[in-house]
Coordinates of C-alpha atoms and ligand atoms in Angstrom, one line a residue:
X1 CA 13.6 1.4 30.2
X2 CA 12.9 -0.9 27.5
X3 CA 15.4 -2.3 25.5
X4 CA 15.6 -1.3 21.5
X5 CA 14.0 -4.5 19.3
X6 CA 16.4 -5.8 16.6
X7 CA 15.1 -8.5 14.1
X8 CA 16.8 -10.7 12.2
X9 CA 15.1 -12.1 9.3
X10 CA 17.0 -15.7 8.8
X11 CA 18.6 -18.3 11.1
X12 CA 22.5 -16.5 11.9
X13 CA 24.6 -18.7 14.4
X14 CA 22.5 -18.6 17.9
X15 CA 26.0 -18.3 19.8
X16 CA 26.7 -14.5 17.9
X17 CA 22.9 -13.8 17.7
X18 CA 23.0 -14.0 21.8
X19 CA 25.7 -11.0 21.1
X20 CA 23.0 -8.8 20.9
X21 CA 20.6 -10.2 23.9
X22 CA 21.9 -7.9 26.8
X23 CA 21.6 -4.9 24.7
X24 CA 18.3 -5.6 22.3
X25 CA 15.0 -7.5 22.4
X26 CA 16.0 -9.9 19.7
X27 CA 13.1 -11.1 17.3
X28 CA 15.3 -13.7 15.8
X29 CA 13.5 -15.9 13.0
X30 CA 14.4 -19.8 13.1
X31 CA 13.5 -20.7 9.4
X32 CA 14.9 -19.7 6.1
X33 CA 12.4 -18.3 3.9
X34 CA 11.7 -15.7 1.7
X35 CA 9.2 -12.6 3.0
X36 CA 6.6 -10.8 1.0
X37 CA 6.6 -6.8 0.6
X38 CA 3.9 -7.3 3.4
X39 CA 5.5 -9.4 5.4
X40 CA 8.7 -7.0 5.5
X41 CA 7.1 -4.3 6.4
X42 CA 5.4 -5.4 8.6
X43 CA 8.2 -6.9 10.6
X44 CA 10.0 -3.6 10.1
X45 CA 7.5 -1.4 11.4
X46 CA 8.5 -1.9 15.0
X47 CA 11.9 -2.7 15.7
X48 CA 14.6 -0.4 15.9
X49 CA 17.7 -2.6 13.9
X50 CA 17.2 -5.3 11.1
X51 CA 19.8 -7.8 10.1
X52 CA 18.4 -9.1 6.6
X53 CA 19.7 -11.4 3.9
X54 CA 20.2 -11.6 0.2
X55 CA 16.9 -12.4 -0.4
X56 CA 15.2 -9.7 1.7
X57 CA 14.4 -6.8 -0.8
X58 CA 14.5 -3.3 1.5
X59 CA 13.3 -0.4 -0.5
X60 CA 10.8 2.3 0.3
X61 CA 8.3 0.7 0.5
X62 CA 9.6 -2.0 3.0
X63 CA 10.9 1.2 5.3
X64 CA 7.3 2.9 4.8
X65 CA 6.3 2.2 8.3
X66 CA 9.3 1.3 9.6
X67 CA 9.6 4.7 11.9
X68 CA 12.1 3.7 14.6
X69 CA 14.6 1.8 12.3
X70 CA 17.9 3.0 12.5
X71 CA 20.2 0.4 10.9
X72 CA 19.9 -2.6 8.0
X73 CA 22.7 -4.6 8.6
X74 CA 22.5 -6.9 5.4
X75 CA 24.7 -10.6 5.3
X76 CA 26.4 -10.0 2.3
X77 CA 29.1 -8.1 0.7
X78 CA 26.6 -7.5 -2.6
X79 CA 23.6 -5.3 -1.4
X80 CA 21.6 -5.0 -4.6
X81 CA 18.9 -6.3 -2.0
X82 CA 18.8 -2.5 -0.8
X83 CA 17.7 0.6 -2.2
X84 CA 20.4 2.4 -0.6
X85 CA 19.0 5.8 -1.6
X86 CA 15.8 5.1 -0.2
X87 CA 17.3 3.9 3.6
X88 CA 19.6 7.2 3.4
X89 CA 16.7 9.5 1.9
X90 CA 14.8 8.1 5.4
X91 CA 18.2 8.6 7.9
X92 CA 18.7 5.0 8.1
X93 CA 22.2 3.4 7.8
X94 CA 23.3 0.4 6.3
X95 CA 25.5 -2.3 5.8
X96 CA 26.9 -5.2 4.4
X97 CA 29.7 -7.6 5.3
X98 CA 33.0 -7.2 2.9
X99 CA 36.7 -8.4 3.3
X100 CA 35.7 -11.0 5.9
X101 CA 34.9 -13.3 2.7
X102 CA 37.1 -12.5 -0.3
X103 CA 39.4 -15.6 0.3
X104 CA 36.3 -18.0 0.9
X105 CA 34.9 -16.5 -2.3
X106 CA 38.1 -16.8 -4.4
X107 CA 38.8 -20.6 -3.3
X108 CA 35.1 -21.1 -4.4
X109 CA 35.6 -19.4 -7.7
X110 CA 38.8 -21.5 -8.4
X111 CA 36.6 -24.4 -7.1
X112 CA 33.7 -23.8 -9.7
X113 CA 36.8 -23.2 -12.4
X114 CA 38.4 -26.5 -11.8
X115 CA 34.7 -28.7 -11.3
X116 CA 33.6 -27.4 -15.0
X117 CA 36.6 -27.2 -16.2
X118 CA 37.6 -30.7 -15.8
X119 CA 33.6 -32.0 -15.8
X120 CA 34.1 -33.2 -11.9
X121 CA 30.4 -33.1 -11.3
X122 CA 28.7 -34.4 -14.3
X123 CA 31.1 -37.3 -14.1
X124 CA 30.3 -38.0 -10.5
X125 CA 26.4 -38.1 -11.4
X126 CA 27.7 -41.0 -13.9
X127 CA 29.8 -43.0 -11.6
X128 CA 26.7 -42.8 -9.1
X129 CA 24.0 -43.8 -11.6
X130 CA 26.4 -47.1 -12.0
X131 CA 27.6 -46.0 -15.9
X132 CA 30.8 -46.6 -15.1
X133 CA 31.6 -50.0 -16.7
X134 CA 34.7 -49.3 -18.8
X135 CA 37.2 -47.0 -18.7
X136 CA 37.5 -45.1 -21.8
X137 CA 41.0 -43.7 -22.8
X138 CA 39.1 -40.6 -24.5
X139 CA 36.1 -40.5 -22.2
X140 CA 35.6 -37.3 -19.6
X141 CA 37.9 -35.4 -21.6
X142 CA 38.0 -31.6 -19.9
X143 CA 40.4 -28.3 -20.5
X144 CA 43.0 -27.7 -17.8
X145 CA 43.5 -24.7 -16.1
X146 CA 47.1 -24.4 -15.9
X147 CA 48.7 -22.9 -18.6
X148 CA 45.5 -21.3 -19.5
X149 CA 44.2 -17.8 -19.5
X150 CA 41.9 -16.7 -17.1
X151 CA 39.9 -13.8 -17.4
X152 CA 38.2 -12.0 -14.8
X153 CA 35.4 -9.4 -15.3
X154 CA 35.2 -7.5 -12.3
X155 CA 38.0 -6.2 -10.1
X156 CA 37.2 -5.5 -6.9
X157 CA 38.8 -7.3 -3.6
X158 CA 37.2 -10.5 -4.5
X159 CA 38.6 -10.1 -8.2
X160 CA 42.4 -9.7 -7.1
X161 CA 42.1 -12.7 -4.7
X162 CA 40.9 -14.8 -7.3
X163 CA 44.0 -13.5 -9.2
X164 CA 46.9 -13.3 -6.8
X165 CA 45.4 -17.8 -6.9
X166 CA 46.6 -17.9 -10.2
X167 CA 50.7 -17.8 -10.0
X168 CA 50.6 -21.9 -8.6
X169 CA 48.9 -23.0 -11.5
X170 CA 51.1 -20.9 -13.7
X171 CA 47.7 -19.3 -15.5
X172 CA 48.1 -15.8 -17.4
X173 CA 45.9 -13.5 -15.8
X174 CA 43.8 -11.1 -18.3
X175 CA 40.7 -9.0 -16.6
X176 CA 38.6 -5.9 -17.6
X177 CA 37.0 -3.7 -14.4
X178 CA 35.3 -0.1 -15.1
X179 CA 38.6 1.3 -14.1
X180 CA 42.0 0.1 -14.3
X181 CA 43.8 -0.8 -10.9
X182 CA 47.4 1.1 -10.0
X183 CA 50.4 -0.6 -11.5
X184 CA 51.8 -1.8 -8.0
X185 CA 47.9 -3.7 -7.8
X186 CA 48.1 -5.0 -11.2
X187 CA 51.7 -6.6 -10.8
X188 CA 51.1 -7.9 -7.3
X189 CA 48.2 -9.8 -8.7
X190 CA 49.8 -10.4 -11.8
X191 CA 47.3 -9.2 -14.1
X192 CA 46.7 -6.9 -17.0
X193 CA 44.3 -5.0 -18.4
X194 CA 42.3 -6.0 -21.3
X195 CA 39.5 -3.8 -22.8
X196 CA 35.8 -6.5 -22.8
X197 CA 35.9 -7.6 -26.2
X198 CA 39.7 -8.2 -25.9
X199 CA 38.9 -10.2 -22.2
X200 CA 35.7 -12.5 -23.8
X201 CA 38.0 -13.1 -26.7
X202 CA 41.1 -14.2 -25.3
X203 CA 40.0 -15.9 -22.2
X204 CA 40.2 -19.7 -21.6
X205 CA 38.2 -19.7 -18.7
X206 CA 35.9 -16.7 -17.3
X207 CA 35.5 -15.7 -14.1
X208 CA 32.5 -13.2 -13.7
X209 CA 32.8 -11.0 -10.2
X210 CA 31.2 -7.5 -11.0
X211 CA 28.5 -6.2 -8.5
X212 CA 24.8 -6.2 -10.0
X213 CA 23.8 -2.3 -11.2
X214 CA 21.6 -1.5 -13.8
X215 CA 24.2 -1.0 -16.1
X216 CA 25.8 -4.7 -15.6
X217 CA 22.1 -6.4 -16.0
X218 CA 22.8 -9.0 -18.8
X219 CA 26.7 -8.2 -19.1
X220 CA 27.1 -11.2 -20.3
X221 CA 24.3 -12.1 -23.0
X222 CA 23.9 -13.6 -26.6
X223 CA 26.6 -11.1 -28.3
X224 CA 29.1 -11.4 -25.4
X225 CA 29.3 -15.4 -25.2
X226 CA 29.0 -14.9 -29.3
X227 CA 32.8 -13.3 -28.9
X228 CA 33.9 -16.4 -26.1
X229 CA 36.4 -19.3 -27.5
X230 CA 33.9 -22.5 -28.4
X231 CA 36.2 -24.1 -25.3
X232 CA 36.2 -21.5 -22.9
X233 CA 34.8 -22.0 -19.3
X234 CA 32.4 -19.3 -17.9
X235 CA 32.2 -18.5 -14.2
X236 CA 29.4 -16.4 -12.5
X237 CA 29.7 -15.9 -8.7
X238 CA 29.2 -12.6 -9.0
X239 CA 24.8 -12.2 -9.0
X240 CA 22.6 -14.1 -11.2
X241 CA 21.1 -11.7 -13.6
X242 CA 24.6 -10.3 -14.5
X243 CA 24.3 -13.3 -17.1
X244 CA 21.2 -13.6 -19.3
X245 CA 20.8 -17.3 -18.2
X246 CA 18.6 -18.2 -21.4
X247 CA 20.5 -17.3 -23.7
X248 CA 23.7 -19.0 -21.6
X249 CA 21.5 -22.0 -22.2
X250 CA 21.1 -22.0 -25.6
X251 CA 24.8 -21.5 -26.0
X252 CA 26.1 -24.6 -23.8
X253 CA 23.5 -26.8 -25.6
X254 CA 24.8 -25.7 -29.1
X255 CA 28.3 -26.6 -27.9
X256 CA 29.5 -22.7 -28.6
X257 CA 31.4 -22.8 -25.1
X258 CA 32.5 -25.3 -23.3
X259 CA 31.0 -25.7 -20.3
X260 CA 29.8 -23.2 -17.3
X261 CA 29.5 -22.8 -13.6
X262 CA 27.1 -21.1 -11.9
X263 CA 26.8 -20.2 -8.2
X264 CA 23.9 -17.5 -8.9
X265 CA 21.1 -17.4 -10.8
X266 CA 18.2 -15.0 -12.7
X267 CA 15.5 -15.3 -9.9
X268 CA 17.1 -17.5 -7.9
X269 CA 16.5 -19.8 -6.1
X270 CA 14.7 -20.9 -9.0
X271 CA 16.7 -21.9 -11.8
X272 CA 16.6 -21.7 -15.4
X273 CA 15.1 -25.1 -16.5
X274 CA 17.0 -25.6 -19.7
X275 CA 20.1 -24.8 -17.7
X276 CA 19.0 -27.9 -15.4
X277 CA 19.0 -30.4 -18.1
X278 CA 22.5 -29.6 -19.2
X279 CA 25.4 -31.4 -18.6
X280 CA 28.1 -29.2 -19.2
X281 CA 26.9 -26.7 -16.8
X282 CA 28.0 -26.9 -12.9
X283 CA 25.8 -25.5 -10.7
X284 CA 25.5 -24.9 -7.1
X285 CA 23.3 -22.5 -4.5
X286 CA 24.4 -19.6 -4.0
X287 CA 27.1 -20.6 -2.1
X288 CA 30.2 -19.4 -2.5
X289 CA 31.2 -17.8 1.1
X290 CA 29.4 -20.4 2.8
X291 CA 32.5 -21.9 4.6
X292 CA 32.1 -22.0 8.5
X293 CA 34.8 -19.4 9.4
X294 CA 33.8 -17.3 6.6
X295 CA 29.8 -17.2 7.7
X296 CA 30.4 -16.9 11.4
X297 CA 32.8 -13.9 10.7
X298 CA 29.7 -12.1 8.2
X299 CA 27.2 -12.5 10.8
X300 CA 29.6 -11.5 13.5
X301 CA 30.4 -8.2 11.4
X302 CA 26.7 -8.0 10.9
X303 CA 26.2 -8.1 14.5
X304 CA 28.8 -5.8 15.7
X305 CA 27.6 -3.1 13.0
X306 CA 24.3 -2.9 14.9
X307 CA 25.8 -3.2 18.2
X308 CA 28.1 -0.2 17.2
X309 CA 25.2 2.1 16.1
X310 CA 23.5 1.4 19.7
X311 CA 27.3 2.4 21.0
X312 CA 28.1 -1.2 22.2
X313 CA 30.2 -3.9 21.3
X314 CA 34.4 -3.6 19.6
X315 CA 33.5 -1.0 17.7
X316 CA 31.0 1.0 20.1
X317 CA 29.6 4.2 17.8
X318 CA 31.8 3.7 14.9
X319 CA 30.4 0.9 12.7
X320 CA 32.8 -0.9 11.3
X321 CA 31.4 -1.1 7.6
X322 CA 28.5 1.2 6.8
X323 CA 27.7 1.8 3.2
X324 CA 26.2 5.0 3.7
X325 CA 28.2 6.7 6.7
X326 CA 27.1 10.1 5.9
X327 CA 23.9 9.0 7.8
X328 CA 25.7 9.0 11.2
X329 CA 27.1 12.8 10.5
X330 CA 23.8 14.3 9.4
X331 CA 22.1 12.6 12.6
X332 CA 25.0 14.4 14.2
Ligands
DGY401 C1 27.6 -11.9 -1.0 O1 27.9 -11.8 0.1 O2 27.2 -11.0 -1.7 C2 27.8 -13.3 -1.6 O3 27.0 -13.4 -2.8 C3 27.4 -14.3 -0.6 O4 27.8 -15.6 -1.1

């Protein structure tokens, strides 16, 4: 009998991709890149699991032809790369990869803080390009962190860890979330709830961690950074288009916050140009659970989700982290 295919649309760890070789014909793509609407369908047509990145946008029409798919298992925790409706409309489950990197995230969200906060990369591009002639008492002057307030939009899993950071550096934690976490959450992270206008207004430094919906497109535009302290810090790990990253631009150039830190961006991987040319803004790509552990253990999770679904692996027929479970029960 021939085995079911599985393909996996970006280069994973070769050691947990071979997890899958005794069970799957593995199609297993060796480059990095970014695949059309054609392309995807194309390569979904025929195979019977898919294990697809950030970048890989499965909706409808991706899943058109695809008649013997039964699982997307995405590399993420986010999954706005997945028109979950339209997978569960066609029987197929999903899934993405959470709690495996909430610490990683959290270090790299304290990370970004601290690096704009205290201006650690724009000074290293000086010292490289040889500027660094004199030492000026007054010169790289940056806002510290402890003491301050931190503000965090967004509080999920990765939220709280980014909070429960913040007792060491003796930072008063303020954040604003759709709804407002149990008292025991709240005073294990040692945070309180603030209403948005209250959060962009008292915040020192802002950490942005709220999954990307409709709703949340542009959360943080012109009038939002309008109500932000002229020295706060903003933060986005969370999905570039959550900020409007224009009219971020105009704001750091005009000196009306501080300084910024970006991990993601509005159509990344390009980035805003103006946002480029700035020095007050840190940026880096997209990389805030890329620590080793952390990546082996999402494409390990991704792994054994399709393994499950095929009845193999740890968790054989009861994948470990579907996002649309109900699948399973009405293929009974
Ligand atoms: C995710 O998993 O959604 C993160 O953005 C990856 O860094």
């Amino acid at each position: 009998m021939s085995k079911p295919k599985v393909w996996v649309s970006r280069p994973l760890f070769a050691d947990i991709v071979a997890r899958l070789e005794p069970y799957f014909e593995v199609h297993a793509e060796t480059d990095e890149r970014a695949y059309s609407a054609v392309e995807l369908r194309e390569r979904l047509a025929d195979v019977d699991a898919a294990i697809v990145g950030l970048s890989d946008r499965i909706d409808s029409d991706a899943i058109a032809a695809a008649k013997h798919l039964k699982i997307v298992a995405n590399t993420g925790v986010g999954y706005n790369n997945l028109d979950l409706d339209a997978l569960t409309a066609a029987g197929i489950a999903a899934s993405n990869t959470p709690d495996v990197l909430t610490e990683s995230v959290a270090d790299f969200a304290w990370a970004l803080m601290l690096g704009a906060a205290r201006r650690i990369s724009a000074s290293e591009r000086w010292l490289r390009a040889g500027q660094w002639k004199t030492s000026r008492f007054d010169g790289w002057l940056g806002a510290d962190v402890h003491g301050s307030t931190l503000g965090i939009l967004g509080m999920g899993r990765i939220g709280q860890a980014i909070a429960r950071r913040a007792s060491g550096f003796r930072t008063k934690v303020i954040y604003h979330n759709r709804s407002r976490l149990p008292a025991d959450v709240e005073r294990e992270c040692g945070a309180n709830y603030v209403d948005k206008d209250t959060l962009l207004a008292q915040s020192d430094h802002l950490i942005l961690v709220l999954p990307f919906t409709a709703a949340n497109r542009h959360a943080i535009g012109e009038a939002e950074l309008a109500r932000m302290k002229k020295t706060a810090v903003l933060v986005n790990i969370a999905r570039g288009g959550i900020v409007d990253d224009a009219a971020l631009a105009r704001v750091l150039a005009a000196g009306d916050i501080a300084a910024a830190a970006l991990d993601v961006y509005e159509g990344e991987p390009v980035v805003n140009p103006a946002l480029l040319a700035l020095d007050n803004v840190l940026l880096t790509p997209h990389i805030a659970s890329a620590s080793i552990d952390t990546r082996r253990a999402m494409a390990m999770l991704a792994v054994d989700n399709v393994l499950a679904l095929f009845g193999h692996g740890p968790h054989a027929d009861h994948p470990p982290t579907l996002l649309n479970p109900g699948v399973l029960a009405s293929a009974g």
